[in-house]
Amino acid sequence: KIYFIKSGIVRAYSIIDGDEITFWFGKEGETVISMRSYVENLKGYENIELLENCELYAITISDLQKLYQEDLHIANWGRKFAEKELIKTEERLISRQFRTATERYAELLANNPDLLQRVQLGHIASYLGITQVSLSRIRAKI
């Protein structure tokens, strides 16, 4: 299924060596989707956790595929959605590979300041690829 977030916040994470590694947050107006499941019809890599009470709308992938075939506007929306998801993935990769932890935190603060009020710092630290102690040090400097 694909979920559309009307209210609330969710995170996507994987378990690596027993640790939960957060790699995505979704909030109001965003879509929760496993691209692997959507494109290849395989089990997704991620686990999804609701971090707040959420109101979600859902549609099955097969129903969405039918809508794509029936309506060109919806098919174009699906293409644009996939393109935007690819850009978001590329931005996360570039941020993780080429920016320092302090730069990644500043970027998160600039682009999603409400996350810091709504998400546990342990999840934020995991998302940034650092320990919670390192995050506390960065926050003290900024």
XYZ file of N, CA and C in Angstrom:
426
model
N 0.836 -1.196 0.000
C 0.000 0.000 0.000
C 0.872 1.248 0.000
N 0.254 2.323 -0.422
C 0.866 3.644 -0.357
C 0.000 4.456 0.595
N 0.646 5.184 1.498
C -0.075 5.970 2.491
C 0.225 7.448 2.285
N -0.807 8.261 2.441
C -0.674 9.707 2.376
C -0.919 10.235 3.782
N -0.004 11.043 4.281
C -0.084 11.523 5.658
C -0.919 12.799 5.706
N -2.084 12.715 6.343
C -2.906 13.907 6.555
C -2.430 14.639 7.803
N -2.138 13.877 8.858
C -1.606 14.481 10.079
C -0.704 13.470 10.769
N 0.281 14.008 11.489
C 1.210 13.156 12.220
C 2.566 13.065 11.555
N 3.408 12.269 12.165
C 4.771 12.099 11.665
C 5.166 10.633 11.787
N 5.910 10.156 10.804
C 6.369 8.769 10.778
C 7.865 8.747 10.483
N 8.476 7.621 10.773
C 9.875 7.448 10.392
C 10.041 6.100 9.717
N 11.028 6.038 8.844
C 11.428 4.783 8.220
C 12.799 4.436 8.773
N 12.974 3.181 9.131
C 14.257 2.745 9.673
C 14.524 1.306 9.275
N 15.795 0.951 9.352
C 16.224 -0.431 9.164
C 17.009 -0.842 10.393
N 17.068 -2.120 10.641
C 17.843 -2.630 11.772
C 19.151 -3.174 11.224
N 20.248 -2.556 11.660
C 21.592 -2.921 11.230
C 22.388 -3.301 12.476
N 22.885 -4.520 12.520
C 23.647 -5.017 13.673
C 22.918 -4.754 14.991
N 21.604 -4.916 14.987
C 20.809 -4.747 16.194
C 20.406 -3.321 16.508
N 20.881 -2.354 15.737
C 20.548 -0.947 15.967
C 19.527 -0.468 14.943
N 18.591 0.353 15.407
C 17.626 0.971 14.502
C 18.271 2.195 13.861
N 18.371 2.200 12.551
C 18.968 3.307 11.808
C 17.851 4.013 11.040
N 17.550 5.232 11.460
C 16.509 6.027 10.817
C 17.067 6.643 9.550
N 16.330 6.526 8.445
C 16.811 7.151 7.208
C 15.785 8.060 6.553
N 14.614 8.210 7.183
C 13.610 9.090 6.586
C 12.553 9.441 7.615
N 12.091 10.687 7.552
C 10.933 11.134 8.319
C 9.884 11.621 7.335
N 8.640 11.357 7.628
C 7.541 11.863 6.813
C 6.546 12.570 7.704
N 5.987 13.654 7.187
C 5.001 14.407 7.964
C 3.867 14.845 7.049
N 3.010 15.687 7.559
C 1.812 16.105 6.847
C 2.116 16.458 5.389
N 1.279 15.926 4.498
C 1.411 16.211 3.078
C 2.368 15.295 2.339
N 3.040 14.418 3.058
C 4.001 13.522 2.415
C 3.402 12.126 2.245
N 4.129 11.315 1.512
C 3.678 9.976 1.164
C 4.610 8.939 1.770
N 4.045 7.881 2.308
C 4.819 6.767 2.852
C 4.745 5.636 1.831
N 5.907 5.276 1.307
C 5.952 4.251 0.270
C 7.300 3.544 0.321
N 7.276 2.261 0.101
C 8.512 1.521 -0.123
C 8.696 1.447 -1.629
N 9.684 2.147 -2.138
C 9.896 2.158 -3.584
C 10.222 0.756 -4.092
N 10.918 -0.032 -3.283
C 11.235 -1.405 -3.690
C 9.952 -2.223 -3.861
N 9.046 -2.086 -2.910
C 7.762 -2.788 -3.017
C 6.963 -2.271 -4.201
N 6.950 -0.965 -4.365
C 6.163 -0.335 -5.419
C 6.657 -0.727 -6.810
N 7.970 -0.651 -7.014
C 8.531 -0.881 -8.345
C 8.732 -2.365 -8.630
N 9.280 -3.103 -7.662
C 9.671 -4.489 -7.917
C 8.744 -5.523 -7.289
N 7.736 -5.058 -6.556
C 6.796 -5.953 -5.892
C 7.513 -6.925 -4.947
N 8.545 -6.402 -4.262
C 9.300 -7.171 -3.275
C 9.128 -6.526 -1.909
N 9.403 -7.283 -0.866
C 9.334 -6.739 0.487
C 10.293 -5.557 0.606
N 9.837 -4.487 1.239
C 10.667 -3.298 1.420
C 11.794 -3.541 2.403
N 12.789 -2.672 2.337
C 13.927 -2.747 3.251
C 13.579 -2.164 4.615
N 12.583 -1.312 4.648
C 12.357 -0.469 5.803
C 11.241 -0.967 6.706
N 11.317 -0.480 7.925
C 10.225 -0.594 8.888
C 9.657 0.815 9.018
N 8.362 0.922 9.248
C 7.721 2.219 9.410
C 7.161 2.291 10.823
N 7.425 3.412 11.496
C 6.908 3.628 12.842
C 6.172 4.960 12.875
N 4.970 4.944 13.440
C 4.227 6.183 13.652
C 4.762 6.816 14.925
N 5.256 8.046 14.824
C 5.846 8.720 15.980
C 4.834 9.590 16.717
N 3.707 9.840 16.099
C 2.600 10.581 16.695
C 1.313 9.870 16.280
N 0.209 10.282 16.874
C -1.073 9.824 16.343
C -1.171 10.350 14.924
N -1.477 9.478 13.992
C -1.491 9.852 12.581
C -2.860 9.598 11.973
N -3.185 10.435 11.000
C -4.324 10.178 10.136
C -3.747 9.962 8.750
N -3.996 8.780 8.201
C -3.413 8.386 6.921
C -4.509 7.968 5.949
N -4.272 8.235 4.690
C -5.105 7.689 3.621
C -4.269 6.621 2.935
N -4.918 5.553 2.484
C -4.179 4.450 1.868
C -4.818 4.044 0.551
N -3.962 3.559 -0.344
C -4.421 2.966 -1.595
C -3.484 1.806 -1.908
N -4.041 0.741 -2.424
C -3.184 -0.381 -2.805
C -2.433 -0.019 -4.081
N -1.309 -0.650 -4.261
C -0.516 -0.405 -5.469
C -1.300 -0.831 -6.705
N -2.014 -1.936 -6.613
C -2.784 -2.390 -7.784
C -3.894 -1.400 -8.136
N -4.559 -0.828 -7.129
C -5.588 0.180 -7.414
C -4.975 1.436 -8.022
N -3.804 1.822 -7.533
C -3.134 2.992 -8.103
C -2.719 2.724 -9.545
N -2.225 1.527 -9.815
C -1.843 1.169 -11.185
C -3.052 1.242 -12.125
N -4.209 0.809 -11.644
C -5.435 0.904 -12.450
C -5.770 2.364 -12.747
N -5.629 3.217 -11.731
C -5.895 4.645 -11.940
C -4.931 5.238 -12.961
N -3.666 4.812 -12.922
C -2.695 5.284 -13.915
C -3.165 4.947 -15.329
N -3.712 3.758 -15.505
C -4.166 3.326 -16.831
C -5.428 4.058 -17.274
N -6.244 4.463 -16.311
C -7.523 5.100 -16.634
C -7.423 6.604 -16.829
N -6.436 7.244 -16.209
C -6.392 8.706 -16.215
C -4.965 9.195 -16.428
N -4.753 9.870 -17.532
C -3.423 10.374 -17.874
C -2.900 11.360 -16.830
N -3.784 12.168 -16.249
C -3.353 13.139 -15.234
C -2.799 12.427 -13.998
N -3.455 11.359 -13.606
C -2.977 10.590 -12.450
C -1.670 9.889 -12.808
N -1.564 9.377 -14.021
C -0.312 8.741 -14.465
C 0.830 9.750 -14.451
N 0.569 10.971 -14.904
C 1.602 12.013 -14.880
C 1.971 12.383 -13.451
N 0.975 12.408 -12.556
C 1.273 12.655 -11.149
C 2.216 11.573 -10.622
N 1.952 10.318 -10.964
C 2.800 9.214 -10.517
C 4.224 9.350 -11.013
N 4.378 9.762 -12.264
C 5.723 9.970 -12.819
C 6.432 11.097 -12.077
N 5.739 12.216 -11.858
C 6.349 13.351 -11.146
C 6.682 12.963 -9.701
N 5.812 12.186 -9.086
C 6.065 11.720 -7.731
C 7.350 10.899 -7.685
N 7.504 9.965 -8.617
C 8.708 9.127 -8.665
C 9.951 9.976 -8.896
N 9.852 10.978 -9.759
C 10.993 11.866 -10.010
C 11.380 12.619 -8.740
N 10.397 13.120 -8.005
C 10.685 13.853 -6.762
C 11.288 12.934 -5.703
N 10.805 11.706 -5.634
C 11.378 10.743 -4.686
C 12.839 10.451 -5.023
N 13.148 10.359 -6.296
C 14.531 10.138 -6.720
C 15.412 11.315 -6.311
N 14.925 12.527 -6.482
C 15.687 13.713 -6.088
C 15.909 13.728 -4.579
N 14.872 13.411 -3.794
C 15.027 13.369 -2.337
C 16.077 12.339 -1.924
N 16.056 11.185 -2.570
C 17.035 10.135 -2.272
C 18.439 10.610 -2.612
N 18.584 11.256 -3.751
C 19.884 11.788 -4.157
C 20.373 12.841 -3.165
N 19.488 13.724 -2.721
C 19.872 14.752 -1.754
C 20.326 14.134 -0.437
N 19.626 13.090 0.032
C 20.039 12.423 1.272
C 21.401 11.766 1.110
N 21.634 11.144 -0.031
C 22.920 10.501 -0.296
C 24.045 11.529 -0.314
N 23.848 12.619 -1.010
C 24.874 13.666 -1.085
C 25.131 14.247 0.297
N 24.077 14.511 1.049
C 24.235 15.055 2.391
C 25.047 14.106 3.263
N 24.725 12.831 3.214
C 25.403 11.839 4.055
C 26.861 11.655 3.650
N 27.145 11.733 2.346
C 28.495 11.471 1.851
C 29.427 12.673 1.943
N 28.890 13.866 1.752
C 29.766 15.019 1.548
C 29.634 16.125 2.584
N 28.747 15.990 3.546
C 28.590 17.028 4.558
C 28.973 16.477 5.927
N 29.472 17.368 6.758
C 29.802 16.974 8.127
C 28.508 16.803 8.920
N 28.626 16.198 10.079
C 27.454 16.017 10.934
C 26.854 17.367 11.319
N 27.708 18.348 11.589
C 27.223 19.689 11.932
C 26.470 20.301 10.759
N 26.983 20.129 9.562
C 26.298 20.647 8.368
C 24.968 19.929 8.147
N 24.943 18.631 8.379
C 23.695 17.874 8.217
C 22.648 18.326 9.234
N 23.092 18.584 10.461
C 22.171 19.059 11.487
C 21.639 20.442 11.123
N 22.519 21.330 10.686
C 22.098 22.683 10.295
C 21.106 22.623 9.134
N 21.354 21.728 8.203
C 20.452 21.546 7.064
C 19.075 21.054 7.538
N 19.069 20.096 8.450
C 17.814 19.591 9.004
C 17.076 20.700 9.744
N 17.805 21.470 10.510
C 17.226 22.578 11.267
C 16.612 23.619 10.332
N 17.294 23.907 9.229
C 16.795 24.901 8.270
C 15.583 24.389 7.494
N 15.607 23.126 7.106
C 14.550 22.584 6.242
C 13.360 21.996 6.999
N 13.602 21.512 8.210
C 12.537 20.846 8.986
C 12.644 21.175 10.471
N 12.560 22.443 10.840
C 12.765 22.799 12.251
C 11.761 22.137 13.194
N 10.558 21.845 12.713
C 9.548 21.229 13.569
C 9.899 19.798 13.967
N 10.762 19.139 13.199
C 11.152 17.769 13.558
C 11.785 17.722 14.939
N 12.554 18.745 15.268
C 13.258 18.743 16.550
C 12.294 18.835 17.726
N 11.101 19.367 17.494
C 10.098 19.452 18.550
C 9.236 18.191 18.614
N 9.219 17.428 17.528
C 8.265 16.328 17.410
C 8.902 14.934 17.452
N 10.214 14.866 17.325
C 10.896 13.575 17.194
C 11.944 13.439 18.295
N 12.061 12.250 18.866
C 13.080 11.993 19.886
C 14.475 12.256 19.321
N 15.337 12.814 20.163
C 16.695 13.134 19.708
C 17.464 11.888 19.275
N 17.169 10.746 19.865
C 17.833 9.513 19.443
C 17.542 9.183 17.988
N 16.306 9.425 17.551
C 15.946 9.200 16.146
C 16.629 10.225 15.242
N 16.708 11.467 15.714
C 17.388 12.520 14.938
C 18.860 12.154 14.780
N 19.504 11.751 15.870
C 20.921 11.382 15.820
C 21.134 10.230 14.844
N 20.290 9.229 14.922
C 20.390 8.089 14.012
C 20.254 8.544 12.566
N 19.299 9.413 12.292
C 19.086 9.944 10.948
C 20.332 10.673 10.443
N 20.988 11.399 11.346
C 22.195 12.146 10.973
C 23.434 11.260 10.902
N 23.327 10.023 11.372
C 24.458 9.105 11.328
C 25.459 9.320 12.444
N 24.970 9.824 13.582
C 25.847 10.109 14.719
C 25.200 9.577 15.999
N 25.967 9.614 17.085
C 25.417 9.211 18.377
C 24.627 10.372 18.974
N 23.819 10.051 19.963
C 23.059 11.103 20.630
C 23.994 12.042 21.392
N 25.104 11.529 21.904
C 26.096 12.374 22.585
C 26.684 13.381 21.601
N 27.033 12.917 20.399
C 27.563 13.830 19.377
C 26.526 14.876 18.996
N 25.275 14.470 18.897
C 24.213 15.427 18.575
C 24.103 16.484 19.666
N 24.193 16.083 20.910
C 24.132 17.047 22.019
C 25.275 18.047 21.931
N 26.460 17.584 21.565
C 27.604 18.495 21.409
C 27.362 19.487 20.275
N 26.848 18.993 19.164
C 26.560 19.872 18.018
C 25.506 20.900 18.409
N 24.464 20.464 19.087
C 23.391 21.386 19.491
C 23.907 22.445 20.456
N 24.851 22.081 21.310
C 25.410 23.047 22.261
C 26.222 24.127 21.552
N 26.832 23.780 20.418
C 27.658 24.736 19.670
C 26.828 25.691 18.820
N 25.661 25.229 18.407
C 24.848 26.052 17.481
C 23.924 26.970 18.250
